[in-house]
XYZ file of C-alpha atoms in Angstrom:
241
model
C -136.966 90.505 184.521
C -135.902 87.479 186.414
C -133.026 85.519 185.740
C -134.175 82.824 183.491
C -133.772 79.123 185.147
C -131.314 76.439 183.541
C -133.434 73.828 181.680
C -132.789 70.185 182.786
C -131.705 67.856 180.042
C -133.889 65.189 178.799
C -131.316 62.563 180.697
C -131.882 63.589 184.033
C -135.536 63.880 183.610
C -135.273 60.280 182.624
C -133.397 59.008 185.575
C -135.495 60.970 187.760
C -138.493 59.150 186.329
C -137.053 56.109 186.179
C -135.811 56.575 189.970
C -139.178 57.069 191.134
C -140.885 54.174 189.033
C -137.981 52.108 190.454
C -138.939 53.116 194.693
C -142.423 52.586 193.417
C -142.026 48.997 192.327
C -139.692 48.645 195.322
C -142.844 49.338 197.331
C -144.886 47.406 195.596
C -142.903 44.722 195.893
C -142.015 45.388 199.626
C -146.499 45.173 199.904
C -147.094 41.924 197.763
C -144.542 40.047 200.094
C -145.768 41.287 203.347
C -149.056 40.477 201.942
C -147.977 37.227 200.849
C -145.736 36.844 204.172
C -149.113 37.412 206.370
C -150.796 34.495 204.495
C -148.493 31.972 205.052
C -147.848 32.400 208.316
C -150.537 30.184 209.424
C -152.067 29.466 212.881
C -151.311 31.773 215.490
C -148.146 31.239 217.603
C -148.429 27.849 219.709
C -151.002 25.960 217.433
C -148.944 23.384 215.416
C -150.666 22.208 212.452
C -149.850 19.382 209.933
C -152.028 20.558 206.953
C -149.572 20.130 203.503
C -152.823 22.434 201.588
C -151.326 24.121 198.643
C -150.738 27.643 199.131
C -152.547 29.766 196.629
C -149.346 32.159 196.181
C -146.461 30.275 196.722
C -147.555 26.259 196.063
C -147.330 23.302 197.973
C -143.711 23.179 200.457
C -140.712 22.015 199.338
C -140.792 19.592 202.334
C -143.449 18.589 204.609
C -142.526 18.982 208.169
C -141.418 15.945 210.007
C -142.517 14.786 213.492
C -139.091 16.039 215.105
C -139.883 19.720 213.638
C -143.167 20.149 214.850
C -142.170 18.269 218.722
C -138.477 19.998 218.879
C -137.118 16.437 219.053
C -134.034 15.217 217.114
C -133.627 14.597 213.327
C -135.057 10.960 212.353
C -138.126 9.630 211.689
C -140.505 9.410 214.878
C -141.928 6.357 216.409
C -145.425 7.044 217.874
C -146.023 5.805 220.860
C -149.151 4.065 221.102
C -151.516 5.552 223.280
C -153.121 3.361 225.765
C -156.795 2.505 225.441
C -158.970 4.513 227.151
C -160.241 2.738 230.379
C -164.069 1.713 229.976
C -166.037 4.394 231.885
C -167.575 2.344 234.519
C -171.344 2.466 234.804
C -172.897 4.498 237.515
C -173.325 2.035 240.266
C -177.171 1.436 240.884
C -178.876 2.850 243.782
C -179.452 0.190 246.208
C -183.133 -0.071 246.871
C -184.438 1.475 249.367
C -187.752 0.195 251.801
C -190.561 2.264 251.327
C -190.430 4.406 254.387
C -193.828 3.310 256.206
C -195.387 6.172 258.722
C -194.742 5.234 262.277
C -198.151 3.809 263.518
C -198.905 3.986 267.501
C -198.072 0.812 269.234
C -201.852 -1.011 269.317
C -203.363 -1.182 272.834
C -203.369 -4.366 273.858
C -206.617 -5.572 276.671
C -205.405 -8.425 278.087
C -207.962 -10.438 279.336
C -207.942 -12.371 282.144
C -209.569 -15.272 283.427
C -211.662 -14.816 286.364
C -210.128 -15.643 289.439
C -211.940 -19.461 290.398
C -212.949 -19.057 294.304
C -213.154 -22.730 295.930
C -216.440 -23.997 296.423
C -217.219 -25.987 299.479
C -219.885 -28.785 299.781
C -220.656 -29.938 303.179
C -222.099 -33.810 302.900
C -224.732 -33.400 305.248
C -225.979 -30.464 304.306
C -229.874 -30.130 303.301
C -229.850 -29.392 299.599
C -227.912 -32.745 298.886
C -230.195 -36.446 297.948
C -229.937 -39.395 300.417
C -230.272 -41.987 298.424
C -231.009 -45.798 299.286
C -229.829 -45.705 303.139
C -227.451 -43.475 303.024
C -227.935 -41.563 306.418
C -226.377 -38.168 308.063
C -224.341 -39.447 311.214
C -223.395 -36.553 313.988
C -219.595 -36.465 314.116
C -217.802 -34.529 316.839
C -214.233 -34.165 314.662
C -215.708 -33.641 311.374
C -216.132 -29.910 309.224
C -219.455 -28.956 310.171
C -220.569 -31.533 312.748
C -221.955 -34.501 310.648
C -221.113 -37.072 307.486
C -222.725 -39.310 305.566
C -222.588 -42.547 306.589
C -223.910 -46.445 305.047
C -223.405 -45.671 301.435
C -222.868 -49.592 300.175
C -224.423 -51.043 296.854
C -227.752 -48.870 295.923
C -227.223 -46.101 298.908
C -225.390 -42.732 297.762
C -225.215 -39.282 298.618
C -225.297 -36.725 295.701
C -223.946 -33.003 296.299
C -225.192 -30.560 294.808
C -223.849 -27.105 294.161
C -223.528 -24.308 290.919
C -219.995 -24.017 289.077
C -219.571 -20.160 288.535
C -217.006 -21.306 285.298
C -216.165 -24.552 283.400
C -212.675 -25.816 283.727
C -210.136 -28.518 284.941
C -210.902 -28.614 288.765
C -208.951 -29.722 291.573
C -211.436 -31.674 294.190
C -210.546 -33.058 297.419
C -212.764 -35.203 299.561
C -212.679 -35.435 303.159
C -213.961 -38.906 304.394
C -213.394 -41.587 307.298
C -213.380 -45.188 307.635
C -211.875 -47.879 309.708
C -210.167 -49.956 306.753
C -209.603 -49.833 302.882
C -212.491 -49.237 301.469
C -213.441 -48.084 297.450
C -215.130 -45.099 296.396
C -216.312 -44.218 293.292
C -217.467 -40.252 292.077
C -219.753 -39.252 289.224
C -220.260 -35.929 288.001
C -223.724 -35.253 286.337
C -224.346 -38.695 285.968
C -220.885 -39.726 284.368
C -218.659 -41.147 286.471
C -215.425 -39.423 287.151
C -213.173 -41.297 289.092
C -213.053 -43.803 291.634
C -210.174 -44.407 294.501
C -209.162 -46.813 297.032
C -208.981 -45.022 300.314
C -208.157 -45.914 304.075
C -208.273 -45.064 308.023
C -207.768 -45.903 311.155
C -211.273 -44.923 312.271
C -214.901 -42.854 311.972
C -213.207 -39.750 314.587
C -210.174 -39.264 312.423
C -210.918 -37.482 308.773
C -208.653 -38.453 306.065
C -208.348 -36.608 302.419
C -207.740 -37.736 298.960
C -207.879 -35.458 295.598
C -208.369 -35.849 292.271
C -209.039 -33.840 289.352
C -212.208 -33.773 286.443
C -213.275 -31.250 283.928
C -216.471 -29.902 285.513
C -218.794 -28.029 283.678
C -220.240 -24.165 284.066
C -223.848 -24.118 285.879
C -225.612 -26.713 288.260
C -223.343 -29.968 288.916
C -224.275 -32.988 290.768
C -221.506 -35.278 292.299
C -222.784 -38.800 293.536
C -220.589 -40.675 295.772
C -220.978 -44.433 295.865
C -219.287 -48.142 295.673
C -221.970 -50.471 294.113
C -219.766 -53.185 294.502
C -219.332 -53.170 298.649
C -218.701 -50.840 301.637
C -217.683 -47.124 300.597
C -216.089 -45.016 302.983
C -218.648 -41.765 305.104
C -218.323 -38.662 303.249
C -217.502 -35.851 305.401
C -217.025 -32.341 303.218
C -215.548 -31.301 299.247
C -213.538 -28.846 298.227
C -213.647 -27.954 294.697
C -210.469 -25.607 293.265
């Protein structure tokens, strides 16, 4: 038979229990503090808070942290600095307006339009398609443009030319005559008279010019040459430019 084991007194079984009661109240203990350790430790490392909530396991702290806790600055209470106003956020400057971008357009073709270029029209005095009238008389002269002029025009006795204006316009006309003195001449175009000068020379051989100028119209024209008030000078050959 085996040897039969001591019994344990009633004492030690006791302190054994009471031993391992006491670890497992230690651990208990050790658990409800961790617990309670992990609740209070608030925000995570580097997020400073200033909340003074009651803590459901421990109650509200002794003291709330000052300013110079939570900044690392001295002891003593802290000033706060005011900030500085924000600076108004300007407004977006407006767009400038812009011109409505037009499509380029070819340059227009201009047709500039001349006037015709006037060619001179000459009028000899004696020729046949002009009107004799009241004396007046073709005399042969050896130094005048074509070999003749119209002599005796005085009081009723004229010559009128006659000849077509291609254009209407401000014309130049200039008159070739003779005459042995000062003698007035007077001009009328299509029955209105046009102007009237006193002319002179030293002879009938020796042709002398004056000019003058008259709007003349387009078509047939008719220029009378006359003095109804004495002696007008012999009409030799017009130019009109």
């Amino acid at each position: 038979m085996p040897a039969a084991r001591p019994r344990r007194s009633p004492a030690l079984r006791s302190l054994a229990v009471a031993l391992v009661f006491g670890l497992i109240m230690a651990f208990a203990m050790v658990t409800i503090r961790s617990t309670a350790s992990g609740r209070q430790s608030g925000p995570p490392a580097g997020l400073l808070t200033t909340s003074t909530a009651t803590d459901p396991l421990n109650g509200p702290p002794a003291n709330p942290p000052s300013a110079s806790s939570l900044t690392g600055g001295s002891s003593g209470p802290a000033t706060a600095s005011p900030s500085p106003p924000a600076a108004p956020t300007s407004a977006a400057a407006a767009p400038a307006p812009t011109s409505p971008v037009r499509p380029s357009t070819p340059a227009a073709t201009r047709t500039t339009t001349r006037p015709p270029v006037f060619t001179p029209v000459v009028i000899q005095a004696e020729a046949p398609g002009n009107n004799l009238i009241g004396g007046a008389q073709v005399w042969p002269c050896a130094t005048c443009d074509g070999g003749g002029r119209v002599a005796h025009i005085a009081g009723t006795a004229r010559v009128i030319l006659r000849t077509t204006m291609p254009a209407a316009g401000t014309r130049t006309v200039t008159v070739t005559y003779e005459s042995d003195g000062l003698r007035l001449i007077k001009i009328a175009a299509n029955g209105t008279e046009t102007a009237q000068r006193w002319v002179t020379g030293p002879g009938w051989e020796t042709p002398q010019t004056f000019v003058f100028t008259a709007e003349l119209p387009a078509g047939a024209l008719q220029l009378a040459f006359y003095n109804d008030a004495g002696p007008a000078p012999d009409i030799d050959k017009v130019v009109i430019s």
